[in-house]
Coordinates of C-alpha atoms and ligand atoms in Angstrom, one line a residue:
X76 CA -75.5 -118.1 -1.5
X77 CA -75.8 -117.4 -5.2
X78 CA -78.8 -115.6 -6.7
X79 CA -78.3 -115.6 -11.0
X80 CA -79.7 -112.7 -11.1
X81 CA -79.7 -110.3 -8.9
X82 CA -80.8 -106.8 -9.6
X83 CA -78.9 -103.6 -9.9
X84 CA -78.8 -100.3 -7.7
X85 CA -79.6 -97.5 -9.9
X86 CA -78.0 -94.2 -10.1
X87 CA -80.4 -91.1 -9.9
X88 CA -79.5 -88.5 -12.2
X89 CA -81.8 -85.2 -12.7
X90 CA -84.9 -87.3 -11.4
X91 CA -84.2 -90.4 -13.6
X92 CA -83.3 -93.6 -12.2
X93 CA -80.6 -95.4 -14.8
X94 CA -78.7 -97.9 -14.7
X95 CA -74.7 -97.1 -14.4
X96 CA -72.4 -97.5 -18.0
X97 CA -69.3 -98.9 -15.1
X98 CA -67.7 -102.2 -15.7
X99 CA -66.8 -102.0 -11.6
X100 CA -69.6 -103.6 -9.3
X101 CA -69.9 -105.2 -6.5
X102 CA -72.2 -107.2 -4.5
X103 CA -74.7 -106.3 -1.8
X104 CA -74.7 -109.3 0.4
X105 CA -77.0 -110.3 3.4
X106 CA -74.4 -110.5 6.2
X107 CA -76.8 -113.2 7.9
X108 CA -77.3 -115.6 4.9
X109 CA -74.1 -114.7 2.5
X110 CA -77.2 -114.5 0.2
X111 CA -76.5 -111.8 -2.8
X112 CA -79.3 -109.3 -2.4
X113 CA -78.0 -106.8 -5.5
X114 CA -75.1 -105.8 -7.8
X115 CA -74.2 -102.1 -7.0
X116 CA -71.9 -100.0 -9.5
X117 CA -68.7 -98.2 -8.7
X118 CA -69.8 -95.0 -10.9
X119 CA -68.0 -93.3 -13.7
X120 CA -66.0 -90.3 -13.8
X121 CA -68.7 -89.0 -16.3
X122 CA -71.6 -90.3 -14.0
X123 CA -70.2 -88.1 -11.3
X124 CA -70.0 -85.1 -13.4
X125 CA -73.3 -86.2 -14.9
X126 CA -75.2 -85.8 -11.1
X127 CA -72.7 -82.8 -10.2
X128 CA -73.9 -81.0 -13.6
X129 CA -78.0 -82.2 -12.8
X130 CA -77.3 -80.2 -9.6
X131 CA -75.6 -77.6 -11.0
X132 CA -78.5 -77.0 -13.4
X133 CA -81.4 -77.0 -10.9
X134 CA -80.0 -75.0 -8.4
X135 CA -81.0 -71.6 -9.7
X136 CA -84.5 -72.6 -9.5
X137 CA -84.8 -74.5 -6.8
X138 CA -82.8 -72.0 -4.9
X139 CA -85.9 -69.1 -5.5
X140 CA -88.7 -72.0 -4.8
X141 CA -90.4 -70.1 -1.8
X142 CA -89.7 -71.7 1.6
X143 CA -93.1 -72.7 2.3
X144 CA -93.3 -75.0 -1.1
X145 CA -90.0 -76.3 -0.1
X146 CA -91.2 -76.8 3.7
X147 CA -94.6 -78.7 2.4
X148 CA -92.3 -81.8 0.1
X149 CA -90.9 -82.3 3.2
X150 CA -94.2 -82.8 5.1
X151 CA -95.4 -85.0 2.5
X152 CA -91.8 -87.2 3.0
X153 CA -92.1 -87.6 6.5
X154 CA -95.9 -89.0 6.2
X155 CA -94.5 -91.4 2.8
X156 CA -91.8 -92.7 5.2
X157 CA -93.7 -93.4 8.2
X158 CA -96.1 -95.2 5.9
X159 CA -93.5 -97.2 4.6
X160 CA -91.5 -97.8 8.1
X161 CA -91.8 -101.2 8.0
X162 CA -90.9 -102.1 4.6
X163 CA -87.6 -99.9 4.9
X164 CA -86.8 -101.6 8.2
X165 CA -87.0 -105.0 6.1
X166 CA -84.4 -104.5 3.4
X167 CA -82.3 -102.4 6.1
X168 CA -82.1 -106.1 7.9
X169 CA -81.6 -108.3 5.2
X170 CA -78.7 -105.7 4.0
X171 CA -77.1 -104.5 7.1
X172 CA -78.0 -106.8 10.0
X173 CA -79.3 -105.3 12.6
X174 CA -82.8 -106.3 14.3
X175 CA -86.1 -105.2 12.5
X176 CA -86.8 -103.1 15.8
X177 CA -83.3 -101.8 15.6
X178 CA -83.6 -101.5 11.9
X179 CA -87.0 -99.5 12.7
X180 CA -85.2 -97.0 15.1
X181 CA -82.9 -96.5 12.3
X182 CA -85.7 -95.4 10.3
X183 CA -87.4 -93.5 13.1
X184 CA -84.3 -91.1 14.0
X185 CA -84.2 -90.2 10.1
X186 CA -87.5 -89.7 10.6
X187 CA -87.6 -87.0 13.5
X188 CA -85.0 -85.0 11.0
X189 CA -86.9 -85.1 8.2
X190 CA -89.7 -83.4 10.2
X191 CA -87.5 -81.1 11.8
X192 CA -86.8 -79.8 7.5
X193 CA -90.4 -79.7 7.1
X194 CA -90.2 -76.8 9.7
X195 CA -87.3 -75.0 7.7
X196 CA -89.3 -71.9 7.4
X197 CA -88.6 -71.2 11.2
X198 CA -85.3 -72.6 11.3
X199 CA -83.6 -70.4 8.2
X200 CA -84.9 -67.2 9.7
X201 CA -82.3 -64.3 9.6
X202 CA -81.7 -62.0 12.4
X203 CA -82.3 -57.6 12.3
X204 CA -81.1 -55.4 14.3
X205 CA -83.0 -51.6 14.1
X206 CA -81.5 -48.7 14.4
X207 CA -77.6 -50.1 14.5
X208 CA -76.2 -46.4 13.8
X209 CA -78.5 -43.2 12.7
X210 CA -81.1 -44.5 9.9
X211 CA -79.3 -47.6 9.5
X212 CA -80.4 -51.0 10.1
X213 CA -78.1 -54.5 9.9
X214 CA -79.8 -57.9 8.9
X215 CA -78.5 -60.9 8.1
X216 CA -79.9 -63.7 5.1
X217 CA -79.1 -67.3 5.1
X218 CA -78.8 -67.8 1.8
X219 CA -78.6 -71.5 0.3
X220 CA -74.8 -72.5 -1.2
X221 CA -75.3 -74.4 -3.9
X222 CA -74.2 -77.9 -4.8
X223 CA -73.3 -80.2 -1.4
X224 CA -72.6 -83.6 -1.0
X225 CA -73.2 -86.2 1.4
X226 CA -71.0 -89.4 2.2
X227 CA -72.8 -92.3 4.4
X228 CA -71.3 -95.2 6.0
X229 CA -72.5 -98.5 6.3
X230 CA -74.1 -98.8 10.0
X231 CA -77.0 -96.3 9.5
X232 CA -78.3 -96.3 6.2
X233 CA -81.6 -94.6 7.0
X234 CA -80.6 -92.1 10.1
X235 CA -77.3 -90.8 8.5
X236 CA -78.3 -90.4 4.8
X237 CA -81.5 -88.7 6.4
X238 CA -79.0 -86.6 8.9
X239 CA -77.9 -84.7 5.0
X240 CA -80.1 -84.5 2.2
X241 CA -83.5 -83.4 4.0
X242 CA -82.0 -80.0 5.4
X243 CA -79.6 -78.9 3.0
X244 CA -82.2 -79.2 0.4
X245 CA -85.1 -77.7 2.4
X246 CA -82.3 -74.6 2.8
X247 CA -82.1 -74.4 -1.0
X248 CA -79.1 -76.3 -1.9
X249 CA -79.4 -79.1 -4.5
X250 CA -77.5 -82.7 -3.3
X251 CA -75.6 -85.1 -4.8
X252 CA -75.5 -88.4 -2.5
X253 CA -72.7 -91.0 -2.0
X254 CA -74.1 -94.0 0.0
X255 CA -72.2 -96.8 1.8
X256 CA -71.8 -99.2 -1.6
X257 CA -72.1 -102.1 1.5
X258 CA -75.9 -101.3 2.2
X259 CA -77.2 -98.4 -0.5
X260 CA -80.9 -100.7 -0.7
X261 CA -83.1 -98.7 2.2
X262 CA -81.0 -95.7 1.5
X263 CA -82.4 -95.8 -2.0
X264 CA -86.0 -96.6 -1.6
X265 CA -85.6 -93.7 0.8
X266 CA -84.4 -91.6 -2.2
X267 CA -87.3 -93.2 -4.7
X268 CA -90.0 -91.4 -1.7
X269 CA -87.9 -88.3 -1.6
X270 CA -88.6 -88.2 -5.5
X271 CA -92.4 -89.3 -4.9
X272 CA -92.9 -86.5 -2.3
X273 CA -92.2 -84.2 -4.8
X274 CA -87.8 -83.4 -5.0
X275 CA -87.8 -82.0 -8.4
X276 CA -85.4 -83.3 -10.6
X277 CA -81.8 -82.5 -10.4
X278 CA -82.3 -81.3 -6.9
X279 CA -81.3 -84.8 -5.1
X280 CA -79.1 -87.3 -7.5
X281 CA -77.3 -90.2 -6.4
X282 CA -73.6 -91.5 -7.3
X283 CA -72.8 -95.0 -5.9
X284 CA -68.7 -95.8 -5.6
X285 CA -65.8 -95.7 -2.9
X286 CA -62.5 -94.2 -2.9
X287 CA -62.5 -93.1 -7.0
X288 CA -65.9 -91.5 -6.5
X289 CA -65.1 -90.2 -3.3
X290 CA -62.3 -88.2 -4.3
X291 CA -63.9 -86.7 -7.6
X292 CA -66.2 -85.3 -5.6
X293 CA -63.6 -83.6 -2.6
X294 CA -62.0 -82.6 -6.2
X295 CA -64.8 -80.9 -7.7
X296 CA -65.1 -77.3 -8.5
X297 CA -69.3 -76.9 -8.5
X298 CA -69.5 -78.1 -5.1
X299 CA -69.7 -76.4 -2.2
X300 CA -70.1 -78.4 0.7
X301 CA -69.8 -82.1 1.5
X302 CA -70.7 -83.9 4.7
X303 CA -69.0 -87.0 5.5
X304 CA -69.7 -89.5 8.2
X305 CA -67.8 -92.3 8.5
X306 CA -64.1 -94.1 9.9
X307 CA -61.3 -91.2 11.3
X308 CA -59.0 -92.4 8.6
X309 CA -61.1 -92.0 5.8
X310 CA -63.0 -88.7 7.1
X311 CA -59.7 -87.1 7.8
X312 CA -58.7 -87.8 4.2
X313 CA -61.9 -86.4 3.0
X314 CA -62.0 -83.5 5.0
X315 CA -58.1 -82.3 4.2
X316 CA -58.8 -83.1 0.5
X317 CA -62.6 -80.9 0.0
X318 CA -60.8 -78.4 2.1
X319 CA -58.1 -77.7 0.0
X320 CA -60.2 -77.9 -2.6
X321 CA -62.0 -74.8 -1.0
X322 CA -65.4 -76.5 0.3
X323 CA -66.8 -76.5 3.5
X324 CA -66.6 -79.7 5.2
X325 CA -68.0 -81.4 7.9
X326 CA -66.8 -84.8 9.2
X327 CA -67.7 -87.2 11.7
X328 CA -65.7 -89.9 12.1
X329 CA -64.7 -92.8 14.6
X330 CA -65.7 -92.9 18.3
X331 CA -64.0 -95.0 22.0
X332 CA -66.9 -94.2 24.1
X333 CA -66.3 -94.6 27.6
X334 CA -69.6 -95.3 30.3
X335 CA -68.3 -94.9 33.4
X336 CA -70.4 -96.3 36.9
X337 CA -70.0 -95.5 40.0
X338 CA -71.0 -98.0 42.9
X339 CA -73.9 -95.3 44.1
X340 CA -75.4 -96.2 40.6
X341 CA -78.7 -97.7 40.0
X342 CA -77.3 -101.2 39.6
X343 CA -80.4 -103.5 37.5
X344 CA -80.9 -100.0 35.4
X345 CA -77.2 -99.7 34.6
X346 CA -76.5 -103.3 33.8
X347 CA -79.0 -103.0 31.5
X348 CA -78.2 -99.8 30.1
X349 CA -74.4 -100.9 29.2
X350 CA -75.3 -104.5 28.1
X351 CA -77.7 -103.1 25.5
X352 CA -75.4 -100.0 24.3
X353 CA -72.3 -102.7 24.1
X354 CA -74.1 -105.7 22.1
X355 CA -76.6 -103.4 20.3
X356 CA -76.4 -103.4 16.6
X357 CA -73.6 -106.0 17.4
X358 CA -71.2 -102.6 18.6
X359 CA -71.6 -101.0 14.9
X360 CA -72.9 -98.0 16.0
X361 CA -70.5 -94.8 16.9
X362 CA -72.2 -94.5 20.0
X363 CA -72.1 -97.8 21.3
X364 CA -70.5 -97.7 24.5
X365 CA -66.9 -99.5 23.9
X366 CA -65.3 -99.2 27.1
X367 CA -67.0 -99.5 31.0
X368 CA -64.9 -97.7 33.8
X369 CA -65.8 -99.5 36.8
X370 CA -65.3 -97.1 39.9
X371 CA -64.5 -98.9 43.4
X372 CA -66.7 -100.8 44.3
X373 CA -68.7 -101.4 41.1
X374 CA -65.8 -103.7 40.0
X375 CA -67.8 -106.8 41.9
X376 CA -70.4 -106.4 38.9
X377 CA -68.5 -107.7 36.4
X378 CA -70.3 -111.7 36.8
X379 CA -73.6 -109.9 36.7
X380 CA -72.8 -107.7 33.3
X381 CA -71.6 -110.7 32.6
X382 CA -74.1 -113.2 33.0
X383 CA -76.6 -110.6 31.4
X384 CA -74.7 -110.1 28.3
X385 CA -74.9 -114.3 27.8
X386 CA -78.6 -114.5 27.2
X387 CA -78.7 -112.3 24.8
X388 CA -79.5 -114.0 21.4
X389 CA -77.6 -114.3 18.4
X390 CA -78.9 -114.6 15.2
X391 CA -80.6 -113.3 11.7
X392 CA -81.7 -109.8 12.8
X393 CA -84.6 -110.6 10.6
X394 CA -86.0 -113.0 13.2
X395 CA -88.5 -112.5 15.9
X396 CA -86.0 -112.7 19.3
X397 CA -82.5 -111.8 18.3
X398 CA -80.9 -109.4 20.0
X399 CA -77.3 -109.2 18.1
X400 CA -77.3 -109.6 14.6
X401 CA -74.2 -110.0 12.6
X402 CA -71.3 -107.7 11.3
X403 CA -71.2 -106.1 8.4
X404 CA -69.0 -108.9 6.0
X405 CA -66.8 -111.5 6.4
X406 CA -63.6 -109.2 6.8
X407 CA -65.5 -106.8 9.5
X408 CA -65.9 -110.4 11.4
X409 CA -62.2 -111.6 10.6
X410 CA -60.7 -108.2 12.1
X411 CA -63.1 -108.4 15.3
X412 CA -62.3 -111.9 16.1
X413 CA -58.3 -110.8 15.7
X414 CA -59.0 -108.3 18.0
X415 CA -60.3 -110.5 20.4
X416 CA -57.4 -113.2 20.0
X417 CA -54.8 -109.8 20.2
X418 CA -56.7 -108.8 23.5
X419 CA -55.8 -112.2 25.2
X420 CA -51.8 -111.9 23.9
X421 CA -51.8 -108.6 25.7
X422 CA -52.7 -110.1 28.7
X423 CA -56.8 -108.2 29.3
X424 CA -58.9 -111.1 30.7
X425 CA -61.5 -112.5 28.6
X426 CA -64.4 -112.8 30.6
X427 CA -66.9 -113.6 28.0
X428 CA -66.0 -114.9 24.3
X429 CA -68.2 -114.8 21.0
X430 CA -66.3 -116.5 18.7
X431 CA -68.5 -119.1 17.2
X432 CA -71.4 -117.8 19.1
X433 CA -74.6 -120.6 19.7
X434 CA -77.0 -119.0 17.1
X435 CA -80.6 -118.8 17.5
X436 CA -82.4 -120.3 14.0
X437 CA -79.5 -119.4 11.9
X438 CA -78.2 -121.2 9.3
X439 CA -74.6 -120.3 10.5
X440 CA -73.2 -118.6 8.0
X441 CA -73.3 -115.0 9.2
X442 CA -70.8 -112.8 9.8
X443 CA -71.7 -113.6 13.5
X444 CA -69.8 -112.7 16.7
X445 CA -71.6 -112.9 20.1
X446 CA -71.2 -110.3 22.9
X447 CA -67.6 -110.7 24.0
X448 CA -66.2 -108.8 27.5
X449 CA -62.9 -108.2 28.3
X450 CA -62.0 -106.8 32.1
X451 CA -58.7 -105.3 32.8
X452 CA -57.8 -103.5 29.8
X453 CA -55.5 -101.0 30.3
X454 CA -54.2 -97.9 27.6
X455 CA -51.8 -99.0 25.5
X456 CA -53.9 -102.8 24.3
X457 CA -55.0 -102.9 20.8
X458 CA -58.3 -103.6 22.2
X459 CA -58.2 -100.1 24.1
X460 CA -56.6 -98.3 20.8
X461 CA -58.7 -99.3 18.4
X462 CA -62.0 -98.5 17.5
X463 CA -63.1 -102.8 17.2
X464 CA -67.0 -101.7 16.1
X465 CA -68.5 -105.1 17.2
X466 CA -70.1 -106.8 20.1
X467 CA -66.8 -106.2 22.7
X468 CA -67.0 -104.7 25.5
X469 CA -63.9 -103.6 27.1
X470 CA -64.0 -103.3 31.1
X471 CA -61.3 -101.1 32.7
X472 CA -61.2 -100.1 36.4
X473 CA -60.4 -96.9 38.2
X474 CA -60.1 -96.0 41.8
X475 CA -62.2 -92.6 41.6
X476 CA -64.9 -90.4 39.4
X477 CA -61.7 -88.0 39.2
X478 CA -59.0 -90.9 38.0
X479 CA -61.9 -92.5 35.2
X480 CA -62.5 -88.4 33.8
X481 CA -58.8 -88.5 33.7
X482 CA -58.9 -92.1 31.3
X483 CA -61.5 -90.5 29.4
X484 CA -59.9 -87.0 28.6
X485 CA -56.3 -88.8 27.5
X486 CA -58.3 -90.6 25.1
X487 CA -58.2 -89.0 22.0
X488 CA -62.2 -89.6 20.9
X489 CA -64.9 -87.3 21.7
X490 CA -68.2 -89.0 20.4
X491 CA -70.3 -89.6 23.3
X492 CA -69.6 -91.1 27.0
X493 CA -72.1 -91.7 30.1
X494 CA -72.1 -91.6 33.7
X495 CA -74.0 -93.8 35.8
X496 CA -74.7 -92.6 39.5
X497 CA -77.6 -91.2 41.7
X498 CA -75.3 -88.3 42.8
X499 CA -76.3 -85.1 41.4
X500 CA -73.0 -83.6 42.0
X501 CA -70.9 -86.2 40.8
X502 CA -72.8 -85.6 37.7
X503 CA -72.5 -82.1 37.7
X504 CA -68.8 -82.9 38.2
X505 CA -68.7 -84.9 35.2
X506 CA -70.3 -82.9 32.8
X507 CA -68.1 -79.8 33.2
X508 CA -64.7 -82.1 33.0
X509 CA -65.3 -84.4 31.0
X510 CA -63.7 -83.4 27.1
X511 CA -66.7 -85.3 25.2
X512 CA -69.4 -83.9 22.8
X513 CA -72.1 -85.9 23.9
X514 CA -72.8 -86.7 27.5
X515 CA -75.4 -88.6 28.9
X516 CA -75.9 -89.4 32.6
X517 CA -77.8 -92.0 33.2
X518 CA -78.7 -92.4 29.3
X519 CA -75.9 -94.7 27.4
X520 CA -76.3 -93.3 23.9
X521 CA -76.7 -89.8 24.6
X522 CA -77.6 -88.5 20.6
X523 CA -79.2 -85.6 20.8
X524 CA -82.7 -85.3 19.2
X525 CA -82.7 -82.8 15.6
X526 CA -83.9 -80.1 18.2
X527 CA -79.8 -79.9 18.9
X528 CA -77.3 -80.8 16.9
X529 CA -74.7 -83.8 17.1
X530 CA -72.0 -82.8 18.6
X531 CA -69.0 -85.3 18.9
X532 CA -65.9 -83.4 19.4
X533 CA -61.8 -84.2 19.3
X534 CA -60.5 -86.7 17.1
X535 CA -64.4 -87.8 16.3
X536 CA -64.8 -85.0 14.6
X537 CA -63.5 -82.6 12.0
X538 CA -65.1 -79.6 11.1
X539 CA -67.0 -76.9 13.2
X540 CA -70.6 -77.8 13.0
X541 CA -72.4 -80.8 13.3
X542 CA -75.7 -82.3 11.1
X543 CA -79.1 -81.6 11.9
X544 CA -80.6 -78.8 13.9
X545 CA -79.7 -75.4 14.3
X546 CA -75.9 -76.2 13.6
X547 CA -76.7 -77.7 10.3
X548 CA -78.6 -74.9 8.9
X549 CA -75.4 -72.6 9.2
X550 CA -73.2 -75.2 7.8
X551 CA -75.2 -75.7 4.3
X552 CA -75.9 -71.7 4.0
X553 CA -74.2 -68.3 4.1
X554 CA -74.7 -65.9 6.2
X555 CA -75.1 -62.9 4.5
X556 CA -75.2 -60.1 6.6
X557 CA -76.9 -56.5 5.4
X558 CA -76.2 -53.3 6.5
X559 CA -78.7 -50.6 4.9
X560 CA -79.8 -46.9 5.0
X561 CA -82.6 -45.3 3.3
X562 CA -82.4 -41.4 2.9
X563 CA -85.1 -38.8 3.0
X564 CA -84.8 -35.3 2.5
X565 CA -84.8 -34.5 6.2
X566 CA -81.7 -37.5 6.5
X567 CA -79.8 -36.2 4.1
X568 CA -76.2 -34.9 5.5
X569 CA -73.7 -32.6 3.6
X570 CA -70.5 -33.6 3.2
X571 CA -67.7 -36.0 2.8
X572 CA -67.1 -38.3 5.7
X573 CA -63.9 -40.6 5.6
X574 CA -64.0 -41.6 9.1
X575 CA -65.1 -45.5 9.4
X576 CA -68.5 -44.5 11.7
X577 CA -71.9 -44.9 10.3
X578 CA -73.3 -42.2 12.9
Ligands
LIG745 P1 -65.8 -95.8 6.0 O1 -65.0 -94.7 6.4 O2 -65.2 -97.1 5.6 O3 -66.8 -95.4 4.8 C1 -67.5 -94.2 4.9 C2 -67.7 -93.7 3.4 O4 -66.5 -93.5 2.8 C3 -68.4 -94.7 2.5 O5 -69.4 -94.1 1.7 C4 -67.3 -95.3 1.7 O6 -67.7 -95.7 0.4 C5 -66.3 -94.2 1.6 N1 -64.9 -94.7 1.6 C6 -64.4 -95.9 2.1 N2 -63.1 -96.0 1.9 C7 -62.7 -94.9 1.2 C8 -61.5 -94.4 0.8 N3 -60.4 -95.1 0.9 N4 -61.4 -93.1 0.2 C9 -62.6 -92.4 0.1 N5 -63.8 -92.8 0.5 C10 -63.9 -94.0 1.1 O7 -66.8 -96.1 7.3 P2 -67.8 -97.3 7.5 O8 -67.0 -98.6 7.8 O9 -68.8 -97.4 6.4 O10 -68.6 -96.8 8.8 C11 -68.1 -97.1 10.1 C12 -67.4 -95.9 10.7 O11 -68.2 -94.8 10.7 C13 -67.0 -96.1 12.1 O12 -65.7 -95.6 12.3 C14 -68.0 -95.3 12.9 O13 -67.5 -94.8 14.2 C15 -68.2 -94.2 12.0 N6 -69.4 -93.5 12.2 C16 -69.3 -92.3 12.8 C17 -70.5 -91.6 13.1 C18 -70.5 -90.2 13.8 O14 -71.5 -89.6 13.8 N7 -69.4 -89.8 14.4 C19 -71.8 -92.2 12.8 C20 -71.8 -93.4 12.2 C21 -70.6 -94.1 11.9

C-alpha cells in the first residue's frame, strides 16, 4: 500500500532528535497491510562516530551522577511507560505483527526490567571483606565501563531494547542503540520517554543501519561493550568481530526448543500450553517451543494438538480475536512456506498446513502463515535443522524421558525447553540432564523474570553472561577489587619484607 509521504525515524544524537544526512533508507512496512508506516535511514559512517563521540563526551559526568539520582530517572521511566502501554503496544502491532495483548506483554517484560534499574543502588553494591590479613581489608567497586552498545532484532522491539539500555546506563555507562531497521517505531518512542524521564543528553543516542553500521561499531575503539541479540549467524559474526576488537560481548542468538510430554502429563493443560508457545507471535519468538517430543503413549494426542491449533485465528494482530498474526516481511513468509514444502520432500508428515491460511477480517495481503504441524520429523530434516521462526510446529516421538533428553542434548541449541508431567522425579530427572539454559516444567516459555538472568546456553549463546539481573550488572561494569591498609603508630612494622604475605 503506498503512503506519499511517510515519515522518517530519527536518529538521536547527544539528546537531539535529527534527521539522518544517508542516501540509504528503507521502508518500515505493516506486515498485515503491506501499508508503508515510515522511511528509516541506514546511518553514516560520521553518524556513528557522531553518537559514539556524544557518548564519549557524557560519560565522565554521567559516570560521577550519584546512584540514587541515576536510580530516580529510572522510576520516573517505568511510570512514563506504563502510562503509555497501550499506545506502544499499537505501533508495536501495526509494525511487527504480533497481537495488541501480545504486543502489550512485549511492553510489560521491558517493563519489569526497567524497574528492576530503578533499584540499581542495591544491585551495584560491592562486596568487603574485614580483616583479610593483619590491618588489611579487601573490597571490591563496580565501576561503570564506559561507552556500550546494544543490537536488537526484529521480534521484540520493546522487551529486548529494554533488556540493554535501562541497566547499563543506570550502572554508569553511556549507550549507543542499534535497533532492528524492520520495526525501530515502539523502540523509539520508548527512547523519546527515556529522554522525557530525564537521560541527559549524550548518555543514550540512537544509530539506525544493518550490516555497515553493525560493523563500525564491533570496529570501534571508544566502546567497550556491545550486546547483541539476534540470528546465530549474525551474533557469531558480531561477537568474533567486537572481540577481537577487544570489547566485551555478549550474544544471544538463535534457539530449537524442544517441549517434551510425557503420557502422565496434565493433558487439557499441556495441549494448551504447546499450542500457544508454537503459534504464539506466529513462532517469532526465541522461546517458542519449535519441536514436541511425544513420549509413549502421548503420541495418540497428536489429532487433539491438532484440532486445537485449527481454531486458532489468523489475522491483523491489530484486531480484536486473532491469535496469529503475520511474519515479519514477505521474504520471512517465502522461506517459512519453503520450509514447509522441504519438510513434505523429506518425507515428515504434514498434519496441519497454513499456507494460505482462512484469515479472519484481513484484507489478505499479510505476510500470513497459519499454525502448521508436522509429526515424524526426525534429525537430519531441514525442518529439524533449522531454526524456521514461524507458526510450525515439528512433532517427533521418542520411546522414553531418557531417549527424548538424549534428542535434546545432540541438538546443538540451548535457549529454553519444557517438560510436561505430574512426576516429580521425572522432573527432577530432567532438570539435572538436560544441556539447556532455561528449563521450565510444566511452564513452555521458561524466561526468567529480571530477578535472574537469561540464561540460554550452547550454540544460543555466546558470551558468559546474560542481560538483565544480577548477571548483567557484572557484564556492563568492572570489578575493581581493593586491597587496603591504614597504618598507626602502634601498626607500624620495621623492616623490609619481600615474601608475597600481607600478614
Ligand atoms: P538478525 O540477526 O537478522 O538481526 C539482528 C540485528 O543484527 C539487527 O539489528 C540487524 O540490523 C543486524 N544485522 C542483520 N544482518 C546483519 C549482518 N549481516 N551484519 C551485521 N548486522 C546485521 O535477527 P532478527 O531476524 O532480527 O531476529 C530473529 C533472530 O533473533 C532469531 O534467530 C531469534 O532466535 C533470535 N533471538 C534470540 C533471542 C535470545 O535471547 N536468544 C531473543 C530474540 C531473538
Amino acid at each position: 500500500m503506498t503512503n506519499p509521504s511517510p515519515p522518517t525515524v530519527p536518529l538521536l544524537i547527544n539528546g537531539e532528535f535529527v534527521t539522518s544526512r544517508s542516501t540509504q533508507w528503507r521502508e518500515v512496512v505493516n506486515p498485515a497491510t503491506q501499508q508503508v508506516l515510515a522511511r528509516v535511514p541506514l546511518a553514516t559512517a560520521d553518524e556513528v562516530q557522531a553518537a559514539v563521540a556524544a557518548a564519549q563526551a557524557a560519560f565522565p559526568a554521567w559516570r560521577k551522577t550519584p546512584i540514587g539520582q541515576r536510580a530516580r530517572i529510572f522510576l520516573k521511566y517505568q511510570q512514563l511507560i506504563r502510562e503509555q502501554v497501550k499506545d506502544l503496544a499499537a505501533i508495536l502491532t501495526a509494525e511487527q505483527g504480533k497481537t495488541l495483548a501480545d504486543a502489550e506483554g512485549d511492553v510489560f517484560r521491558g517493563l519489569e526490567v526497567v524497574e528492576h534499574a530503578a533499584g540499581i543502588g542495591n544491585l551495584q553494591l560491592g562486596e568487603l571483606a574485614n580483616n583479610v590479613a593483619g590491618g588489611v581489608d579487601t573490597y571490591t567497586l563496580l565501576q561503570p565501563l564506559g561507552v556500550c552498545v546494544g543490537i536488537t532484532p526484529f521480534n521484540f522491539p520493546a522487551m529486548i531494547p529494554l533488556w540493554m539500555f535501562p541497566m547499563a546506563i543506570a550502572c554508569g555507562n553511556t549507550f549507543v542503540l542499534k535497533p532492528s531497521e524492520q520495526d525501530p517505531m515502539s523502540t523509539m518512542r520508548l527512547v523519546e520517554l527515556a529522554i522525557e524521564a530525564g537521560i541527559p543528553p549524550g548518555v543514550l543516542n540512537v544509530v539506525h543501519g544493518g550490516e555497515d553500521v553493525v560493523n563500525a561499531i564491533c570496529d570501534h575503539a571508544d566502546i567497550k561493550a556491545v550486546s547483541f541479540v539476534g540470528s546465530t549467524r549474525v551474533g557469531t559474526h558480531v561477537y568474533h568481530r567486537a572481540s577481537q576488537a577487544g570489547k566485551r560481548v555478549q550474544c544471544m542468538m538463535g534457539a530449537k526448543n524442544h517441549a517434551i510430554i510425557l503420557p502422565d502429563a496434565h493433558k487439557e493443560q499441556t495441549l494448551n500450553n504447546l499450542v500457544g508457545a508454537a503459534f504464539g507471535a506466529a513462532g517469532q519468538r526465541c522461546m517458542a517451543v519449535s519441536v514436541a517430543v511425544l513420549v509413549g503413549e502421548a503420541q495418540s494426542w497428536i489429532p487433539e494438538l491438532v484440532e486445537r491449533a485449527k481454531k486458532l485465528s489468523v489475522g491483523n494482530g491489530a484486531l480484536a480475536g486473532t491469535d496469529v498474526g503475520p511474519l515479519i516481511s514477505c521474504a520471512a513468509k517465502d522461506r517459512v512456506e519453503s520450509l514447509i514444502a522441504q519438510g513434505e520432500a523429506e518425507g515428515a508428515r504434514l498434519e496441519l498446513d497454513g499456507r494460505l491460511p482462512a484469515l479472519a477480517g484481513a484484507a489478505g495481503e499479510g505476510n500470513f502463515v497459519g499454525p502448521t504441524v508436522f509429526s515424524g520429523v526426525k534429525p537430519g530434516m531441514a525442518l529439524y535443522e533449522q531454526e524456521i521462526f514461524g507458526p510450525v510446529l515439528c512433532i517427533a516421538e521418542a520411546a522414553s524421558l531418557d531417549e527424548a533428553i538424549e534428542l535434546i542434548n545432540a541438538n546443538p541449541n540451548g535457549n529454553g525447553t519444557a517438560l510436561f508431567t505430574q512426576s516429580g522425579a521425572a522432573a527432577r530427572k530432567f532438570q539435572e540432564n538436560v544441556e539447556v539454559g532455561q528449563v521450565g516444567i510444566n511452564v513452555p516459555i521458561p524466561v526468567p523474570v529480571p530477578l535472574f538472568s537469561f540464561t540460554g546456553s550452547r550454540a544460543s549463546k555466546l558470551g558468559d553472561l546474560g542481560p538483565y539481573g544480577k548477571q548483567v550488572v557484572l557484564f556492563y561494569t568492572q570489578t575493581k577489587t581493593i586491597t587496603e591498609r591504614w597504618f598507626d603508630d602502634s601498626s607500624v612494622s620495621t623492616g623490609v619484607n619481600t615474601t608475597i604475605s600481607l600478614r
